[in-house]
PDB file of C-alpha atoms in Angstrom:
ATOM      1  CA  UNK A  25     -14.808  13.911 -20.836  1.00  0.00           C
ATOM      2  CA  UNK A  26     -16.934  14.350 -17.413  1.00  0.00           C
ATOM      3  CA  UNK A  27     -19.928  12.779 -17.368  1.00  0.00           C
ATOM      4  CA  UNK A  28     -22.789  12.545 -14.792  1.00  0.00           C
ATOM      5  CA  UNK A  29     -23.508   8.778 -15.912  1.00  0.00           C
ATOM      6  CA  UNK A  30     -22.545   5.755 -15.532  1.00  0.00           C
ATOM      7  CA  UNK A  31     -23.122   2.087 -17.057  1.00  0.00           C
ATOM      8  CA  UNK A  32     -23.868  -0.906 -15.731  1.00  0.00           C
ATOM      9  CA  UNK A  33     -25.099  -4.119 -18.308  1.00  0.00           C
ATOM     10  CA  UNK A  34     -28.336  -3.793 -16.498  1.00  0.00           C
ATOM     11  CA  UNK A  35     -29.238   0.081 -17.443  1.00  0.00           C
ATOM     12  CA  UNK A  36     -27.410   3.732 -17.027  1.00  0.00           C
ATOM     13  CA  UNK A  37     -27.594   5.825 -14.009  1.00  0.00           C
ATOM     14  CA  UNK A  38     -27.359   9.490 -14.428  1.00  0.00           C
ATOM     15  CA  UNK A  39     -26.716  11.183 -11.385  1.00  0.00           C
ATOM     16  CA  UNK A  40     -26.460  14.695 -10.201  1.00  0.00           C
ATOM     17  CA  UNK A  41     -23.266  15.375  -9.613  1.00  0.00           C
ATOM     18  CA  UNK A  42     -20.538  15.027 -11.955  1.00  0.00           C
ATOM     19  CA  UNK A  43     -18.823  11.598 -11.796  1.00  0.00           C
ATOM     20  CA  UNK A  44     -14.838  11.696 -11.430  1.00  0.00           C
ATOM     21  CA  UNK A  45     -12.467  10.341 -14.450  1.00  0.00           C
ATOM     22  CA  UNK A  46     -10.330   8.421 -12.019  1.00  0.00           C
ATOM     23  CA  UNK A  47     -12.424   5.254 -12.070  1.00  0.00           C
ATOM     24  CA  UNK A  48     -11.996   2.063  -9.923  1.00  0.00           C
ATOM     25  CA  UNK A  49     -13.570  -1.540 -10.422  1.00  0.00           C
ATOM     26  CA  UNK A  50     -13.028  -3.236  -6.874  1.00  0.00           C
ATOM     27  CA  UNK A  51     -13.812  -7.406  -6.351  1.00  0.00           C
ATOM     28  CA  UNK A  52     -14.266  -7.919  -3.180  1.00  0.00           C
ATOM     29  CA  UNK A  53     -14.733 -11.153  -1.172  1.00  0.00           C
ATOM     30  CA  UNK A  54     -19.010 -12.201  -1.482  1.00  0.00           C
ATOM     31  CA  UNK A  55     -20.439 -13.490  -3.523  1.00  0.00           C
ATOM     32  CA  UNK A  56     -18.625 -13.263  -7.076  1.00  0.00           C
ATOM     33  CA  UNK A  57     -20.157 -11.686  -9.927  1.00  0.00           C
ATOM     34  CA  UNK A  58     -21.364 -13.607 -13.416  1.00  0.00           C
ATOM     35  CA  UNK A  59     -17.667 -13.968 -15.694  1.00  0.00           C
ATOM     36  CA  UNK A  60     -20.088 -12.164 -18.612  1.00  0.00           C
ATOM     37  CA  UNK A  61     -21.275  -8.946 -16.322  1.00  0.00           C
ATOM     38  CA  UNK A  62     -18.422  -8.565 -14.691  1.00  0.00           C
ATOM     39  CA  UNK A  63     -16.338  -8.179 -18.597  1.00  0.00           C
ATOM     40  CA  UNK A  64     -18.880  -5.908 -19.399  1.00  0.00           C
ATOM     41  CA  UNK A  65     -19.268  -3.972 -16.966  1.00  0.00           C
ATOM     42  CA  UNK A  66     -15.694  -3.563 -15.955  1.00  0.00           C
ATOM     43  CA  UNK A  67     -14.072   0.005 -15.899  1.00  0.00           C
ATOM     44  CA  UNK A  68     -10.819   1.722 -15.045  1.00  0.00           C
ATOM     45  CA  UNK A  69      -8.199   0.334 -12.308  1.00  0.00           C
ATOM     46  CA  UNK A  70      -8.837  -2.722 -11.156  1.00  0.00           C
ATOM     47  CA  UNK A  71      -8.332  -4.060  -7.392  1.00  0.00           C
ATOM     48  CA  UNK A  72      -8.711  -7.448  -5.762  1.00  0.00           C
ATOM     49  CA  UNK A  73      -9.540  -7.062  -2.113  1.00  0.00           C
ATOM     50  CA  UNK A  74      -8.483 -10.900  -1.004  1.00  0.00           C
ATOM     51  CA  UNK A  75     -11.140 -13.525  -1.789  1.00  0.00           C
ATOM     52  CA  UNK A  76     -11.567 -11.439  -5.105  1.00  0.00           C
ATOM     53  CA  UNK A  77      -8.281 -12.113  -6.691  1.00  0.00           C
ATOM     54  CA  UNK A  78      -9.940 -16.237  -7.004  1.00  0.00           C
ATOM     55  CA  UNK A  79     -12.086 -14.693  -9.314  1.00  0.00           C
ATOM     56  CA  UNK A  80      -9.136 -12.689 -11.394  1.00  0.00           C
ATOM     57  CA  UNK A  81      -7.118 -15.721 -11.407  1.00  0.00           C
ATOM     58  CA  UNK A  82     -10.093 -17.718 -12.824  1.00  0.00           C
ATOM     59  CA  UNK A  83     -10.722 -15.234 -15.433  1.00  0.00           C
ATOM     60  CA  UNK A  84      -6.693 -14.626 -16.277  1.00  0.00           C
ATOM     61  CA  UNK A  85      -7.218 -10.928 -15.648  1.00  0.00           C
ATOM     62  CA  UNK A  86      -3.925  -9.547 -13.785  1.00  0.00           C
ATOM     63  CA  UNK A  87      -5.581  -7.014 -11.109  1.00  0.00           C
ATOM     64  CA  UNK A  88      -3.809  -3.767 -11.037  1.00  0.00           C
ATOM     65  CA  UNK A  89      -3.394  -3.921  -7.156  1.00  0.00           C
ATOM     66  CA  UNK A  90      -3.892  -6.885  -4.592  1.00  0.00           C
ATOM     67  CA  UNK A  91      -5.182  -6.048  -0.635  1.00  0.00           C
ATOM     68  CA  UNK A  92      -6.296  -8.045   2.166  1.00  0.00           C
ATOM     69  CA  UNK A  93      -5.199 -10.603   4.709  1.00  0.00           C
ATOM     70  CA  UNK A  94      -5.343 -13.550   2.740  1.00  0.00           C
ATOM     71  CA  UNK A  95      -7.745 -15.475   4.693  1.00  0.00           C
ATOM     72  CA  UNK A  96     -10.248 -16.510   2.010  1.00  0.00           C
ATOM     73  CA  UNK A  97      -8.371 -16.227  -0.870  1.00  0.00           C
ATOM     74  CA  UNK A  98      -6.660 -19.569  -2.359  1.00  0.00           C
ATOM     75  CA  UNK A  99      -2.893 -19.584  -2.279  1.00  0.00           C
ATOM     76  CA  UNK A 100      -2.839 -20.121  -5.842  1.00  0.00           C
ATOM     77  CA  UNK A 101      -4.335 -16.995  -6.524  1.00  0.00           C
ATOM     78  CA  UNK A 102      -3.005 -15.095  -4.356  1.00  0.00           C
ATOM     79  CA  UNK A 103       1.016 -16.375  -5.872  1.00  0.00           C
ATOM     80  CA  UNK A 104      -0.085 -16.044  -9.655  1.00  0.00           C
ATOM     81  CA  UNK A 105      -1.086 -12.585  -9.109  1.00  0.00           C
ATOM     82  CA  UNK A 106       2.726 -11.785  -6.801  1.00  0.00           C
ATOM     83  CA  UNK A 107       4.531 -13.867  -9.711  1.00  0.00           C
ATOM     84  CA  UNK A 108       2.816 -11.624 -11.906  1.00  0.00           C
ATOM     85  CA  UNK A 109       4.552  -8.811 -10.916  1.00  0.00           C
ATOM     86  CA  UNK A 110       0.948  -7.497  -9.443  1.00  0.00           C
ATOM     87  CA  UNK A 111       1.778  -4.343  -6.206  1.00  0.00           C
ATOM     88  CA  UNK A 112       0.074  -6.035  -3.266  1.00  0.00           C
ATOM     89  CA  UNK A 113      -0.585  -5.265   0.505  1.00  0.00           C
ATOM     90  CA  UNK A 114      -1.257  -8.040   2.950  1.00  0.00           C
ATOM     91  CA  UNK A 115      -2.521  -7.695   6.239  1.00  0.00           C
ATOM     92  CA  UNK A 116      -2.477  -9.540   9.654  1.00  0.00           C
ATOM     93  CA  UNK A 117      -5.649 -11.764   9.873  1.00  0.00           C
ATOM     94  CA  UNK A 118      -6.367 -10.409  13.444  1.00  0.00           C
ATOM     95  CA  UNK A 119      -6.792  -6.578  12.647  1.00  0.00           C
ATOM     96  CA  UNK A 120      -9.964  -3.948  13.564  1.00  0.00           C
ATOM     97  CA  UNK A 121     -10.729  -2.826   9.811  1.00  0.00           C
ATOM     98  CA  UNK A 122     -12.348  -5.422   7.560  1.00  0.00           C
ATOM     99  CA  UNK A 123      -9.699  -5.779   4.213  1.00  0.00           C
ATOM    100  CA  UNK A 124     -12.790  -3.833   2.040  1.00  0.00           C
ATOM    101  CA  UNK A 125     -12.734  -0.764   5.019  1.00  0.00           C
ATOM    102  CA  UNK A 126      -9.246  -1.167   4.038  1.00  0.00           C
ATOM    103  CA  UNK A 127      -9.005  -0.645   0.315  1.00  0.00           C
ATOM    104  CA  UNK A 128     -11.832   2.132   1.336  1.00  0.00           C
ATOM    105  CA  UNK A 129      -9.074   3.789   3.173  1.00  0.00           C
ATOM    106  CA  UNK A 130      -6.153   3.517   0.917  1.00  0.00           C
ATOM    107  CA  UNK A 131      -8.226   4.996  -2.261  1.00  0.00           C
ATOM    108  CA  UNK A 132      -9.697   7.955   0.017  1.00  0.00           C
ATOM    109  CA  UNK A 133      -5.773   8.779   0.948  1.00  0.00           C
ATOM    110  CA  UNK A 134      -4.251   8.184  -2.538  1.00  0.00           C
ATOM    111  CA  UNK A 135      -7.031   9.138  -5.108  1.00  0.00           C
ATOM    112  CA  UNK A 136     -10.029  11.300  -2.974  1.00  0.00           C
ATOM    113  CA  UNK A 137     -11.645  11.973  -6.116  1.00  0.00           C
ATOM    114  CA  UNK A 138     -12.277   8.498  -7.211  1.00  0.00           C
ATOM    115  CA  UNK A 139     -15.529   6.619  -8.129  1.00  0.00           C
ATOM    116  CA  UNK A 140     -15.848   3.198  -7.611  1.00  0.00           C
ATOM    117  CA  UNK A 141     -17.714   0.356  -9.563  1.00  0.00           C
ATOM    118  CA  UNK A 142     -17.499  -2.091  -5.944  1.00  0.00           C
ATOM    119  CA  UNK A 143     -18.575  -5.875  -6.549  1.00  0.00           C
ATOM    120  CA  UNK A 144     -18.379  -8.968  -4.427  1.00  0.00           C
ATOM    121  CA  UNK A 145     -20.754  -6.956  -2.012  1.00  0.00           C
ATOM    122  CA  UNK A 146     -23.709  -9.186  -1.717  1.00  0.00           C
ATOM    123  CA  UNK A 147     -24.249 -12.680  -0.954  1.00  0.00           C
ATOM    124  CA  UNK A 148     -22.591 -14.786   1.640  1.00  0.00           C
ATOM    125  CA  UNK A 149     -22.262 -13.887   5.256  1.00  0.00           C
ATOM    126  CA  UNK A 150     -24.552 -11.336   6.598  1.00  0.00           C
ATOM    127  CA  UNK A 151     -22.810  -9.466   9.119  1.00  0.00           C
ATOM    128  CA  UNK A 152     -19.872  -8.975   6.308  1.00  0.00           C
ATOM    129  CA  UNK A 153     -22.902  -7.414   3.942  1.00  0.00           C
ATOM    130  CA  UNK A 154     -24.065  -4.772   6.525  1.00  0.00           C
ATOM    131  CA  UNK A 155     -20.937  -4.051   7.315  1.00  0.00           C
ATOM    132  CA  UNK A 156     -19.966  -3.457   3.611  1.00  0.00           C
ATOM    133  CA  UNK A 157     -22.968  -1.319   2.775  1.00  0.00           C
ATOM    134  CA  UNK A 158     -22.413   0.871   5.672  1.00  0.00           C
ATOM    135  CA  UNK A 159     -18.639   1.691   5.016  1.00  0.00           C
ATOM    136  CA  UNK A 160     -19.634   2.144   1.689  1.00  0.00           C
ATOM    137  CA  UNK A 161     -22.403   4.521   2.183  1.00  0.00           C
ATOM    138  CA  UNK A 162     -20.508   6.486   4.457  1.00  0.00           C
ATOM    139  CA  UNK A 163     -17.139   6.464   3.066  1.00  0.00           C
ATOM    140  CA  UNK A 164     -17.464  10.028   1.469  1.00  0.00           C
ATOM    141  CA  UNK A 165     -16.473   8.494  -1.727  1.00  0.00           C
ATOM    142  CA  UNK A 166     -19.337   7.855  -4.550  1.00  0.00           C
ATOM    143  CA  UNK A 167     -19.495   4.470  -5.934  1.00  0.00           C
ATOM    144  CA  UNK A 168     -22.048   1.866  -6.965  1.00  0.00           C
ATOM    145  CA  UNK A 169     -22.635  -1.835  -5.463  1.00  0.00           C
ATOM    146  CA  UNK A 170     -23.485  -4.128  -7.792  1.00  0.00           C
ATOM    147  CA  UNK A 171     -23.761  -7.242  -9.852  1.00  0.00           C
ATOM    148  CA  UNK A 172     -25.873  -9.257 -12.430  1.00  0.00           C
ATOM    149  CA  UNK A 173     -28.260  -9.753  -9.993  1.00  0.00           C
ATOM    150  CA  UNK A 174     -28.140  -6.666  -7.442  1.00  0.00           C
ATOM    151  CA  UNK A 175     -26.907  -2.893  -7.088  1.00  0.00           C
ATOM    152  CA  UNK A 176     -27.286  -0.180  -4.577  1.00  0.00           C
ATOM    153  CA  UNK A 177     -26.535   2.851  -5.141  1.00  0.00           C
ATOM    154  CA  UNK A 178     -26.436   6.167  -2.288  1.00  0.00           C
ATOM    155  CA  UNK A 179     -27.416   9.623  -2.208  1.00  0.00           C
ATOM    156  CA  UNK A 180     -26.950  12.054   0.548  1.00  0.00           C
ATOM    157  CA  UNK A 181     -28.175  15.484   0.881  1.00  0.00           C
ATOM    158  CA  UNK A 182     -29.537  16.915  -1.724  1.00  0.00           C
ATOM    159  CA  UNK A 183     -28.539  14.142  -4.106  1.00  0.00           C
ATOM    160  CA  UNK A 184     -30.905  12.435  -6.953  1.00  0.00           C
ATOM    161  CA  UNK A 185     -30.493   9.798  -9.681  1.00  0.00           C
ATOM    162  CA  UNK A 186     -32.229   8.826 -12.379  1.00  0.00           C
ATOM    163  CA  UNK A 187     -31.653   4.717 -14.048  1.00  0.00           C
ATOM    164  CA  UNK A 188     -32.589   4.041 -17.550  1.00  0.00           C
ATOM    165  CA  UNK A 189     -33.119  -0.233 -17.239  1.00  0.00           C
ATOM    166  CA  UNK A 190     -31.616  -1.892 -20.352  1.00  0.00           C
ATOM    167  CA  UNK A 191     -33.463  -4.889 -18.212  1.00  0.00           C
ATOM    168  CA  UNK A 192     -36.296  -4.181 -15.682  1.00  0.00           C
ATOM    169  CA  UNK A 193     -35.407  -4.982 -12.075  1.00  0.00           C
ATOM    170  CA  UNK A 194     -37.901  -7.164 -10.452  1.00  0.00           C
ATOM    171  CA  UNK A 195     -37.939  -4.994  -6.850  1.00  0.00           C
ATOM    172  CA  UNK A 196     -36.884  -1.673  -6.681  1.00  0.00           C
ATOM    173  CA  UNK A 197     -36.326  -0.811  -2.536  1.00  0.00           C
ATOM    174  CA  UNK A 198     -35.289   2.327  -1.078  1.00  0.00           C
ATOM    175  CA  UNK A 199     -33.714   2.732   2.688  1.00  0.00           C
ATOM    176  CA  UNK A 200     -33.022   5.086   4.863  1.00  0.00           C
ATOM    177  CA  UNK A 201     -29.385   4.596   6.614  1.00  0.00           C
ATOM    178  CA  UNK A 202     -29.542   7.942   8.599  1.00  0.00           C
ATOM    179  CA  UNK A 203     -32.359   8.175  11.578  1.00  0.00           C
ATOM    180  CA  UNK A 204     -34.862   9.672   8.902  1.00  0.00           C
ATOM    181  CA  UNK A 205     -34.562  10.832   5.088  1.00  0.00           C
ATOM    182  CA  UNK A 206     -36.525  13.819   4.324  1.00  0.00           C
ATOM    183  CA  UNK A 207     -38.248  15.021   0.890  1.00  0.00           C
ATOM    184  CA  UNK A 208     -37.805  11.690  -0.936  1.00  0.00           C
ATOM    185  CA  UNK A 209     -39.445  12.131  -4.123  1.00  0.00           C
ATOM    186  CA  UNK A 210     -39.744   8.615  -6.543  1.00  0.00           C
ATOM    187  CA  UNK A 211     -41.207   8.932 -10.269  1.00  0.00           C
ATOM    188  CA  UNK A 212     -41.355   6.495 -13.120  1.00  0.00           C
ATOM    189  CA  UNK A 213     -42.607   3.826 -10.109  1.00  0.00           C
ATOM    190  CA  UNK A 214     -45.770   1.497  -9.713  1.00  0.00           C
ATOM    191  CA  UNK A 215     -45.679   3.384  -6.323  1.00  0.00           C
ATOM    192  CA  UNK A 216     -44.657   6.695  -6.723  1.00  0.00           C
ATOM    193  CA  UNK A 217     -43.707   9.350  -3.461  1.00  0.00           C
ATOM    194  CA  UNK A 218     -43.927  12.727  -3.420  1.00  0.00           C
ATOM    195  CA  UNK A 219     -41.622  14.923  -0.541  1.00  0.00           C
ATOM    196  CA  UNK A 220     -42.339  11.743   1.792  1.00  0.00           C
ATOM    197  CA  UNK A 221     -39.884  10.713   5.009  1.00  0.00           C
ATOM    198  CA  UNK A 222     -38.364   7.363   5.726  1.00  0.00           C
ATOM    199  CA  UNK A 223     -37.014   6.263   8.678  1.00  0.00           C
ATOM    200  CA  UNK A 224     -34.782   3.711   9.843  1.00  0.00           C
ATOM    201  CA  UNK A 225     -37.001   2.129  11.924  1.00  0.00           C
ATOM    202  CA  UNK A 226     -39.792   1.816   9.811  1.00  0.00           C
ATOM    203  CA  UNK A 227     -38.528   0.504   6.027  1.00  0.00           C
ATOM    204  CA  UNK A 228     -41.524   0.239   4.275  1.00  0.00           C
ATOM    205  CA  UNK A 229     -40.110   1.123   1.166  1.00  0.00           C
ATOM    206  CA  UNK A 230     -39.334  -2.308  -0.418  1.00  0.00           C
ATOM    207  CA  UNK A 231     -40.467  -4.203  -3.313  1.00  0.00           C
ATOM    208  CA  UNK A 232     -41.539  -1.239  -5.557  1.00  0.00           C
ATOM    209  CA  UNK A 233     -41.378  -1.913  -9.438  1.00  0.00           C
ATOM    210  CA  UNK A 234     -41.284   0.116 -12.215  1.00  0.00           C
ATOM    211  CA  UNK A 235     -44.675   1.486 -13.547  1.00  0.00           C
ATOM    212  CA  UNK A 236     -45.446  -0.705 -16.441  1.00  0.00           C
ATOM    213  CA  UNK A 237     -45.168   1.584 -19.148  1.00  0.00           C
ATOM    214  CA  UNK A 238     -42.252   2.882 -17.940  1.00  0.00           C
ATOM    215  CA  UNK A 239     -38.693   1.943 -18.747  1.00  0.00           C
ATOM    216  CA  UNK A 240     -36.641   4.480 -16.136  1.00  0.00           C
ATOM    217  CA  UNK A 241     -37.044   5.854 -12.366  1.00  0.00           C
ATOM    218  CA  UNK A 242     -35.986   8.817 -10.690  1.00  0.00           C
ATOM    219  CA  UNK A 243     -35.315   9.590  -7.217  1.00  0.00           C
ATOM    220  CA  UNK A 244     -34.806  12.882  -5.119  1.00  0.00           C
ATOM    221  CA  UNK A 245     -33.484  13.801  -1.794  1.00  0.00           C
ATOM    222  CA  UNK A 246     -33.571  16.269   0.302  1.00  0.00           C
ATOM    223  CA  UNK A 247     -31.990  15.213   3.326  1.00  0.00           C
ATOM    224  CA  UNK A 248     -30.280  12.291   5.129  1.00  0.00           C
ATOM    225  CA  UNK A 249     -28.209   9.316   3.115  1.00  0.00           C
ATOM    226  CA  UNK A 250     -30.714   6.862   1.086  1.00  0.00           C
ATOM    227  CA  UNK A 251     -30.093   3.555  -0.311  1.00  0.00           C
ATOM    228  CA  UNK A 252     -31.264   2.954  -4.257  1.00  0.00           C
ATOM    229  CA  UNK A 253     -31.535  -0.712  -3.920  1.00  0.00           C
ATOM    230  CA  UNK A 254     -32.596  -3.087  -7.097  1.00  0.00           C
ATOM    231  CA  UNK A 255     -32.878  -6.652  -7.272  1.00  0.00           C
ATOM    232  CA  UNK A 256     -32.781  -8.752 -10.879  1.00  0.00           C
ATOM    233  CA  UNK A 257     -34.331 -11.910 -10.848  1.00  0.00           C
TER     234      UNK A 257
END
């Protein structure tokens, strides 16, 4: 059945479009999510883009498809999945696309109207984290970041979302990953906005919380591609 929501252990996000049935749960190679949340929250395929098959092999859950160059992941993982029987592409360490710009790719060619569940995303190196959250954003293919601790999710256009917390974040942030994002409209907030603009250059919109008598947010856009970003403590 189609369905405009989605899950997570932390709360349900209903969006405004209608969310595809060809689901995909990708690990990638930061920091790895909590055994528990990750069981939970898992849904349809699963891929492990390279470092992300440690955390498979740890958890004796045989990833539906294996990607990357190898270069974090420990040998041992990276065998039991191939003995396994698991379809795997490798890549040449020195390449121009990072392995998750990769997997991006190969799901946009073979299954366009996928969604994606995408974690691993946050945590260790920095430059690895921007570059992940712009690919993402701008991939043209909807999907959630997220873990126990954090998720991001993206709207563009004329896009809006509304999250029903099973558990309250601690910081609710939103940013603007176009020059400007225009009619940006925030309910259900300590701080609420009404048709505002953010820019880019000026990210003021961090560390909001849920209104204390409130249990859900929404957010509206009007233009531009804005980060939902929320942060569990």
């Amino acid at each position: 059945m189609h369905t405009n929501k989605f899950s997570l252990p932390q709360g349900v996000i209903t969006f405004s479009y209608t969310l595809s049935e060809h689901i995909y749960t990708l690990i990638t190679g930061g920091r790895p999510p909590a055994v528990d949340w990750l069981q939970e929250a898992l849904c349809g395929k699963l891929w492990a883009i390279d470092h992300g098959i440690d955390l498979c092999y740890a958890m004796n859950r045989i990833p539906d498809f294996l990607l990357g160059d190898g270069d974090s992941a420990a040998p041992a993982a990276w065998d039991w999945a191939l003995t396994a029987g698991v379809e795997a592409e490798r890549f040449h360490v020195k390449k121009d696309l990072t392995d998750t710009q990769l997997a991006l790719a190969k799901i946009k060619a073979t299954s366009p109207d996928a969604f994606l569940l995408l974690t691993g995303a946050f945590g260790g190196r920095f430059d690895h984290a921007i570059s992940t959250l712009f690919s993402c954003a701008f991939s043209n293919i909807p999907m959630i970041l997220a873990d126990e601790k954090e998720a991001c999710f993206f709207l563009h256009g004329k896009d809006s979302l509304t999250f029903k917390a099973a558990k309250k974040p601690k910081a609710l942030s939103l940013l603007s990953l176009t020059a400007e994002c225009r009619g940006i409209s925030v309910t259900g907030t300590e701080w609420q906005l009404e048709n505002a603009v953010l820019r880019s250059d000026a990210p003021y919109a961090v560390s909001n919380e849920l209104a204390a008598d409130s249990s859900s947010f929404s957010v509206r856009l009007k233009e531009g591609t804005l980060a939902v970003y929320l942060y569990w403590q």
